[in-house]
mmCIF file of C-alpha atoms in Angstrom:
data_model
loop_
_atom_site.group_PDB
_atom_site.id
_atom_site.type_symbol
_atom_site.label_atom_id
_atom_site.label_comp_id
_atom_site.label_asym_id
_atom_site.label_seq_id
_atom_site.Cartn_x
_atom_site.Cartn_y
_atom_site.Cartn_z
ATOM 1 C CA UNK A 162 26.527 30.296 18.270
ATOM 2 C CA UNK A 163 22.966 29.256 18.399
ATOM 3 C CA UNK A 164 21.658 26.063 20.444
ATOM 4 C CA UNK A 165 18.684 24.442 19.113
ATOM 5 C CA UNK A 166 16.861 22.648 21.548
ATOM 6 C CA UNK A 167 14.115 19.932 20.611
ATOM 7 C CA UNK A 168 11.179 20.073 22.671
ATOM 8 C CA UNK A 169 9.909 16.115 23.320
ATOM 9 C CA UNK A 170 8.072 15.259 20.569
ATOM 10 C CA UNK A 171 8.873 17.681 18.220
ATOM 11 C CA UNK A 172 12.331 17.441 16.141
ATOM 12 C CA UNK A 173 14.554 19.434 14.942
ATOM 13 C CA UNK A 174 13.594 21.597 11.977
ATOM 14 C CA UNK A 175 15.503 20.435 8.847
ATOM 15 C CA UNK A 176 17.422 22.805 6.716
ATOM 16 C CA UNK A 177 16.038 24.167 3.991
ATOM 17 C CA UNK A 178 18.545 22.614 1.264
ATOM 18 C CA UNK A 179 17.764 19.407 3.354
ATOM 19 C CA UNK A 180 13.736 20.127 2.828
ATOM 20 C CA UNK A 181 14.775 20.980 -1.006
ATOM 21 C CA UNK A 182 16.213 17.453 -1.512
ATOM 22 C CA UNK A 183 14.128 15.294 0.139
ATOM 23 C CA UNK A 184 11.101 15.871 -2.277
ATOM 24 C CA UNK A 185 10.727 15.391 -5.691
ATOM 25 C CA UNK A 186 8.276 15.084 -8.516
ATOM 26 C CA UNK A 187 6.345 11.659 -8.631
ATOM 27 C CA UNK A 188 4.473 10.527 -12.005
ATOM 28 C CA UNK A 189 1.028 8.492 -10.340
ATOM 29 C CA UNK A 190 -0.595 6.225 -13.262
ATOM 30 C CA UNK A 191 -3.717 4.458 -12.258
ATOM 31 C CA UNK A 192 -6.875 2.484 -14.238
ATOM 32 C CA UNK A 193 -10.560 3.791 -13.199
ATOM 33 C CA UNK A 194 -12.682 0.701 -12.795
ATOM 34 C CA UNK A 195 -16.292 1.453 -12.000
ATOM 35 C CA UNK A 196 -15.827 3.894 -9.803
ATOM 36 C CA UNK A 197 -12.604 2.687 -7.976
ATOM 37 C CA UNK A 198 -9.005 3.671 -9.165
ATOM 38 C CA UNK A 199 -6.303 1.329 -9.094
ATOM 39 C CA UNK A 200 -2.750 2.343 -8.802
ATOM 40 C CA UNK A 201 -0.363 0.935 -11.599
ATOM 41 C CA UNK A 202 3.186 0.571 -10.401
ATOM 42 C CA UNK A 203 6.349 0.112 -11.882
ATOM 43 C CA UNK A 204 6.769 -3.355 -13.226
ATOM 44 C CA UNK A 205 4.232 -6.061 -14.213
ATOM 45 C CA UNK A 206 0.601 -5.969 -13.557
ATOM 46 C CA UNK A 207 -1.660 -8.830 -15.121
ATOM 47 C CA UNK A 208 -5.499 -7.641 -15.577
ATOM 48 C CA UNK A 209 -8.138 -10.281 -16.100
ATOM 49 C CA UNK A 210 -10.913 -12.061 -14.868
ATOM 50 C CA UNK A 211 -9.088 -14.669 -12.959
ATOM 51 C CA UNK A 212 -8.137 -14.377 -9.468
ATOM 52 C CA UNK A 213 -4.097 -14.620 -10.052
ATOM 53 C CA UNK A 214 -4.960 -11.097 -11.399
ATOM 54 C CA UNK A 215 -3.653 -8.088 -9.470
ATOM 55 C CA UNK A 216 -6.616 -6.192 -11.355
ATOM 56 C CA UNK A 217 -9.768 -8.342 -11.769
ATOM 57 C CA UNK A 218 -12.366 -7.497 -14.013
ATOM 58 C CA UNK A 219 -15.726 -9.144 -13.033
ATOM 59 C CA UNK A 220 -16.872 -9.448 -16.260
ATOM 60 C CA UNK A 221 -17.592 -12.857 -18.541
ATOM 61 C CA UNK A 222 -16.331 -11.614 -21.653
ATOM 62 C CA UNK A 223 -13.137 -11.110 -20.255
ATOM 63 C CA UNK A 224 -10.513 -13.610 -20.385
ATOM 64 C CA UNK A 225 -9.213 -14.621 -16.985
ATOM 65 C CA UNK A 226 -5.371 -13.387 -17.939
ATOM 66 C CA UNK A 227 -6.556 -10.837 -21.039
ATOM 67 C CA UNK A 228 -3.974 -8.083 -20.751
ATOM 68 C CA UNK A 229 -0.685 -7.288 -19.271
ATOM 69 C CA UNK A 230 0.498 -3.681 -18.027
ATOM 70 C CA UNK A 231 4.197 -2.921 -18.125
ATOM 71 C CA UNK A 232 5.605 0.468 -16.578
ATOM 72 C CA UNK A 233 8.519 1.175 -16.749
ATOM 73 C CA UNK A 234 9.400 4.998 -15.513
ATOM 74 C CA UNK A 235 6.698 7.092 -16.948
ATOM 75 C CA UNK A 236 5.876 4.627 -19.956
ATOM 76 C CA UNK A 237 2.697 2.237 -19.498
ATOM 77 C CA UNK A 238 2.371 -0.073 -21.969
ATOM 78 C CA UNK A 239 -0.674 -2.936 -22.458
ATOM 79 C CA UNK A 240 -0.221 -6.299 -24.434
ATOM 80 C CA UNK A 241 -2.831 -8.283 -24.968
ATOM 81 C CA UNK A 242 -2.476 -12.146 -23.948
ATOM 82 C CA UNK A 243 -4.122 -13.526 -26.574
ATOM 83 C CA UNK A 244 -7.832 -12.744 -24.991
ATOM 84 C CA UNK A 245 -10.943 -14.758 -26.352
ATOM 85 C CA UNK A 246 -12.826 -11.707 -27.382
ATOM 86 C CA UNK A 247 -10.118 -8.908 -27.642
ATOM 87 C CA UNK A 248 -8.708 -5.250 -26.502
ATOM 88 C CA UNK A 249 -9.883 -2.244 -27.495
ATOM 89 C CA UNK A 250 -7.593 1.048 -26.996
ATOM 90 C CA UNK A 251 -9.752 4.086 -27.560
ATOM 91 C CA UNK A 252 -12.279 1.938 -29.872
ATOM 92 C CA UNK A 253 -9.248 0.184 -32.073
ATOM 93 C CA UNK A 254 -7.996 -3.134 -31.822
ATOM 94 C CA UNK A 255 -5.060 -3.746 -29.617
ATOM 95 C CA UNK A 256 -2.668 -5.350 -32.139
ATOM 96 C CA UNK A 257 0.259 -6.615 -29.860
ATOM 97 C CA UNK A 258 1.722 -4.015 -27.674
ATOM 98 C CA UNK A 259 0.683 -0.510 -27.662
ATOM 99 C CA UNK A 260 2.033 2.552 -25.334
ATOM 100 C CA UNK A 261 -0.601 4.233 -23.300
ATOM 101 C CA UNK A 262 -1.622 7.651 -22.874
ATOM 102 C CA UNK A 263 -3.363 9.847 -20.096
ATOM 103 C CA UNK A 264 -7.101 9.926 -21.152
ATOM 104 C CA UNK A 265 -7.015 6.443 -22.591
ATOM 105 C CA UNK A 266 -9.898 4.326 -22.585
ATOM 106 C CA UNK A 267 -8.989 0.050 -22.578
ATOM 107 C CA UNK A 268 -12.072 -1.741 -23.471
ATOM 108 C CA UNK A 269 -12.260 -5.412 -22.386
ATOM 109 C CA UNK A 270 -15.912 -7.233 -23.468
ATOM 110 C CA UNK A 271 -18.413 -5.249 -21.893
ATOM 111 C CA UNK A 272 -15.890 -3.340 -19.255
ATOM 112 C CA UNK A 273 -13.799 -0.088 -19.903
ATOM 113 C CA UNK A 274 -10.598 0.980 -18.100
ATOM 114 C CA UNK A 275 -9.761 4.773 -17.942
ATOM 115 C CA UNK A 276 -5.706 5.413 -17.665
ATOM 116 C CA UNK A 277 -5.739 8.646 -15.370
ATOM 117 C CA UNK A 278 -2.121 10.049 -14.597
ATOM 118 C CA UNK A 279 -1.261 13.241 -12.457
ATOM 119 C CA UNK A 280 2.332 15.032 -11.075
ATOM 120 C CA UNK A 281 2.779 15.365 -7.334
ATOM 121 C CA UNK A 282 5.325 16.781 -5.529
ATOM 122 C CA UNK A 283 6.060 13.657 -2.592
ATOM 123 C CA UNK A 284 9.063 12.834 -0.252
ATOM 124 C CA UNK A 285 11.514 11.370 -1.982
ATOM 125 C CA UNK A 286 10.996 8.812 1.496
ATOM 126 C CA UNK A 287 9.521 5.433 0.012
ATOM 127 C CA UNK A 288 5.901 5.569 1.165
ATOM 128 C CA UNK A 289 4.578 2.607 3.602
ATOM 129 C CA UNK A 290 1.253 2.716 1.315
ATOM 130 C CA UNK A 291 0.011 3.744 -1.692
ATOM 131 C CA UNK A 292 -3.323 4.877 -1.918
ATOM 132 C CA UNK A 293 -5.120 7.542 -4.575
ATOM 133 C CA UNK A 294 -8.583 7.793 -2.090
ATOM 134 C CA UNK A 295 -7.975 6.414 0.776
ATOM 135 C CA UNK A 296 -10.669 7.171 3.690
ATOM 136 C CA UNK A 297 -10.055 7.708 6.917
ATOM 137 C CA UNK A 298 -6.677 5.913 8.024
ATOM 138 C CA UNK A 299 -5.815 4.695 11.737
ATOM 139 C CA UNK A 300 -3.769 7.123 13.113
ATOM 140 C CA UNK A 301 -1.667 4.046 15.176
ATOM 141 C CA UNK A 302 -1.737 1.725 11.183
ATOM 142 C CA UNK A 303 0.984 -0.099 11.129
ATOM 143 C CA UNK A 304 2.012 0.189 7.789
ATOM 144 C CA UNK A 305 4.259 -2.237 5.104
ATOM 145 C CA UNK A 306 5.656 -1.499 1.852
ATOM 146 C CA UNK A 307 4.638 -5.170 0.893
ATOM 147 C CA UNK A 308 1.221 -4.155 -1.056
ATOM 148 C CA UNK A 309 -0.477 -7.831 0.172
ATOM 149 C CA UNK A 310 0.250 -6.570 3.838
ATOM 150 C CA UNK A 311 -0.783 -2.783 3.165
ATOM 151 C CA UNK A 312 -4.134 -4.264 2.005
ATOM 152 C CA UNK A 313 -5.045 -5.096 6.136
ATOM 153 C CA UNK A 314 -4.189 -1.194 6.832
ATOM 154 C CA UNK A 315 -7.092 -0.590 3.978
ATOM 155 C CA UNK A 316 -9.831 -2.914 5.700
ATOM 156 C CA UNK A 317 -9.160 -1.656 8.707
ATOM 157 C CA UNK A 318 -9.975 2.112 7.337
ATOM 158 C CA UNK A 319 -13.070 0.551 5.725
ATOM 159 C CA UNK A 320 -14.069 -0.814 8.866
ATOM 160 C CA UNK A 321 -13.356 2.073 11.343
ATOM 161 C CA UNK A 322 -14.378 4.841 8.991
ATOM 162 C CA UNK A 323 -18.050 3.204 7.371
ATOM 163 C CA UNK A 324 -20.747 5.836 7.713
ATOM 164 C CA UNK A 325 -24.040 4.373 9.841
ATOM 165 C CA UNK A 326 -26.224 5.109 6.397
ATOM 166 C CA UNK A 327 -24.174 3.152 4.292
ATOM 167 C CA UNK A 328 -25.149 -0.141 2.374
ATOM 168 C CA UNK A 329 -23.221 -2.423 5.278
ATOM 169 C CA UNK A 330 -24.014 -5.511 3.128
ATOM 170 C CA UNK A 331 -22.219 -4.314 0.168
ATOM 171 C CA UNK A 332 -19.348 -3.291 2.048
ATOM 172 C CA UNK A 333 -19.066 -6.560 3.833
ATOM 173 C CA UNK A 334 -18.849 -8.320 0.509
ATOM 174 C CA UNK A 335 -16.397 -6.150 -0.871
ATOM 175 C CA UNK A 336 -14.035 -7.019 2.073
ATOM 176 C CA UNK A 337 -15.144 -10.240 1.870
ATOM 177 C CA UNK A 338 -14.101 -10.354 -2.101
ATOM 178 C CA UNK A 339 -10.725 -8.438 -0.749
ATOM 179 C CA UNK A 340 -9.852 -10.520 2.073
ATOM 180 C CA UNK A 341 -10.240 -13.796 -0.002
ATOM 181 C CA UNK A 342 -7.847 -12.417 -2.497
ATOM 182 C CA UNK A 343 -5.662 -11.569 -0.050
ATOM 183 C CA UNK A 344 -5.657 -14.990 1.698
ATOM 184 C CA UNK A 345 -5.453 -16.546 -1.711
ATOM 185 C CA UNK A 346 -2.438 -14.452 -3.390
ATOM 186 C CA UNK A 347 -0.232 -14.867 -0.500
ATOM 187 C CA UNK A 348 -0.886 -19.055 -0.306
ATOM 188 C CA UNK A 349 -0.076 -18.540 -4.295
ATOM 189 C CA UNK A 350 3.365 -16.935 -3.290
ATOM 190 C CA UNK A 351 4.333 -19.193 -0.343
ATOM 191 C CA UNK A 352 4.075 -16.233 1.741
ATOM 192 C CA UNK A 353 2.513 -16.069 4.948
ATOM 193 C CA UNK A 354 1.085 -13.420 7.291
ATOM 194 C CA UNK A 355 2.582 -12.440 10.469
ATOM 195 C CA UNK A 356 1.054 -12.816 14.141
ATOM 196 C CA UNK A 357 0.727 -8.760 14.179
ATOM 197 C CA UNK A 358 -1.429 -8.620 10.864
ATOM 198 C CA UNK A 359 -3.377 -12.069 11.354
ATOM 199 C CA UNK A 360 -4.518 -10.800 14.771
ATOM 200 C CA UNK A 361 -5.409 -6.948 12.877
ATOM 201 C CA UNK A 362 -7.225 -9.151 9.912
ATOM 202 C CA UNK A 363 -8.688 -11.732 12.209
ATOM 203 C CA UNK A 364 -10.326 -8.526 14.166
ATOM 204 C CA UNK A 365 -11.618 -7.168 10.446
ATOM 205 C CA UNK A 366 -13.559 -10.640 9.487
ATOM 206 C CA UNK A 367 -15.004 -10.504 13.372
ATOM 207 C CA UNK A 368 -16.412 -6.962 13.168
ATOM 208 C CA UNK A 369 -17.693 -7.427 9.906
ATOM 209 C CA UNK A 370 -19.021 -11.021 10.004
ATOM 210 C CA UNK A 371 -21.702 -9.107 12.254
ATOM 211 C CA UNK A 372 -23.123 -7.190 9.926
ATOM 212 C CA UNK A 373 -25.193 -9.350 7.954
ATOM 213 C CA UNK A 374 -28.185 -10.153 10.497
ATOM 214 C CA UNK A 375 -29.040 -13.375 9.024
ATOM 215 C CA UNK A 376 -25.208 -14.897 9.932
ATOM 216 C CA UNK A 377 -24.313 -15.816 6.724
ATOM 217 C CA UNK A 378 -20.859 -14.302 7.233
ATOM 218 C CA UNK A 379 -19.690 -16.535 10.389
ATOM 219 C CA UNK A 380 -18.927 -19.539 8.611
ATOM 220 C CA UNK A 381 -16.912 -17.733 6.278
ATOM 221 C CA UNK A 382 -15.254 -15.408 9.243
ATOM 222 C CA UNK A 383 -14.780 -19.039 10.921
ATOM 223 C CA UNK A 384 -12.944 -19.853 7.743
ATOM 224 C CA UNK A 385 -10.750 -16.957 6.998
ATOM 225 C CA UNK A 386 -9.942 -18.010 11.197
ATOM 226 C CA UNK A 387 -8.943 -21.019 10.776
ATOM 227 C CA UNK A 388 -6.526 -20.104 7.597
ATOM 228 C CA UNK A 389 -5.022 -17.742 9.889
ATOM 229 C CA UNK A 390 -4.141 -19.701 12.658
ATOM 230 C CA UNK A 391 -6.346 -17.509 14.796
ATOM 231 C CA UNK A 392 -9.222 -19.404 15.354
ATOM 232 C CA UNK A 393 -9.812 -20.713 18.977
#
């Protein structure tokens, strides 16, 4: 008889049948968006330039609900909404629905959205996040499945991890942009944020609401405060 023993803080080695099972293989989908890539998940996903959008597309000629994306499994499929200026799949008119490929190229107006797909082996373990390039990541993150909660766990790797030659002022709007959305989807959904991420988000719009020498982030950090419940 053998006695494993688990040293403090390191467990038990699994078996290998028990290592065999809890992986599998994982289809990832995403849309590449000037220069960002945007994971598409199973269900749903409305793309547009409105801000009810879980993609937005800062671009005029784009309707603010143009498309919908469906997956379901391993299909991705895109339906137009009836868009003022139209969908373009690869150069042709989208003509109702149309199942997507890997490689695909969706043209709204002036802005294109590559479909990019790759096989991973992942625990079979539902993930607390889901992100394709993620920087560095707080070792201590907490970490929800809820994507609107994940999103805090993201700024807070944007804030921790920003190199000291990089463009601060376009960073601090693009958390800006993200926070608002943020703030805005969950009063959409009747949701609200817990004490544990207001404090972590309320500690985001402080560090970064220094950035901008001339101060035009405070009343907007005093804002995003005040929605939170975190203000003094």
């Amino acid at each position: 008889m053998i006695l494993k023993i688990a040293l403090p803080g390191r467990p038990l080695p699994l078996p290998a049948s028990a290592i065999y099972k809890s992986y599998e293989v994982v289809r990832t989908f995403w849309f590449e968006y000037r220069g960002a890539r945007y994971v598409i998940r199973q269900g749903e996903t409305l793309v547009g330039r409105g801000d009810e959008c879980t993609l937005q597309v800062d671009d005029v000629a784009v309707s603010r609900q143009h498309v919908m994306v469906r997956r379901m499994g391993d299909i991705v499929t895109l339906t137009d909404l009836g868009s003022s200026n139209g969908t373009f799949v690869n150069g042709e008119p989208l003509l109702g629905s149309l199942s997507l490929r890997a490689g695909d190229i969706v043209t709204m107006g002036k802005s294109e959205l590559l479909l990019g797909a790759r096989d991973s082996i992942e625990s079979a373990i539902p993930p607390g996040i889901e992100i394709l390039e993620q920087r560095r990541m707080p070792p201590q993150a907490e970490i929800s499945t809820e994507p609107e909660f994940s999103t805090v766990a993201v700024l807070e790797s944007h804030v921790k991890s920003r190199a000291p030659a990089e463009d601060e002022s376009q960073l601090a709007w693009m958390i800006r942009k993200s926070v608002d959305h943020l703030l805005g989807s969950l009063q959409n959904r009747g949701l609200e944020m817990g004490p544990d991420h207001s404090s972590r988000l309320d500690a985001v719009v402080t560090d970064v609401a220094t950035w901008l020498a001339d101060g035009s982030f405070r009343e907007w950090a005093a804002d995003v405060k005040r929605r939170l419940g975190t203000a003094p």
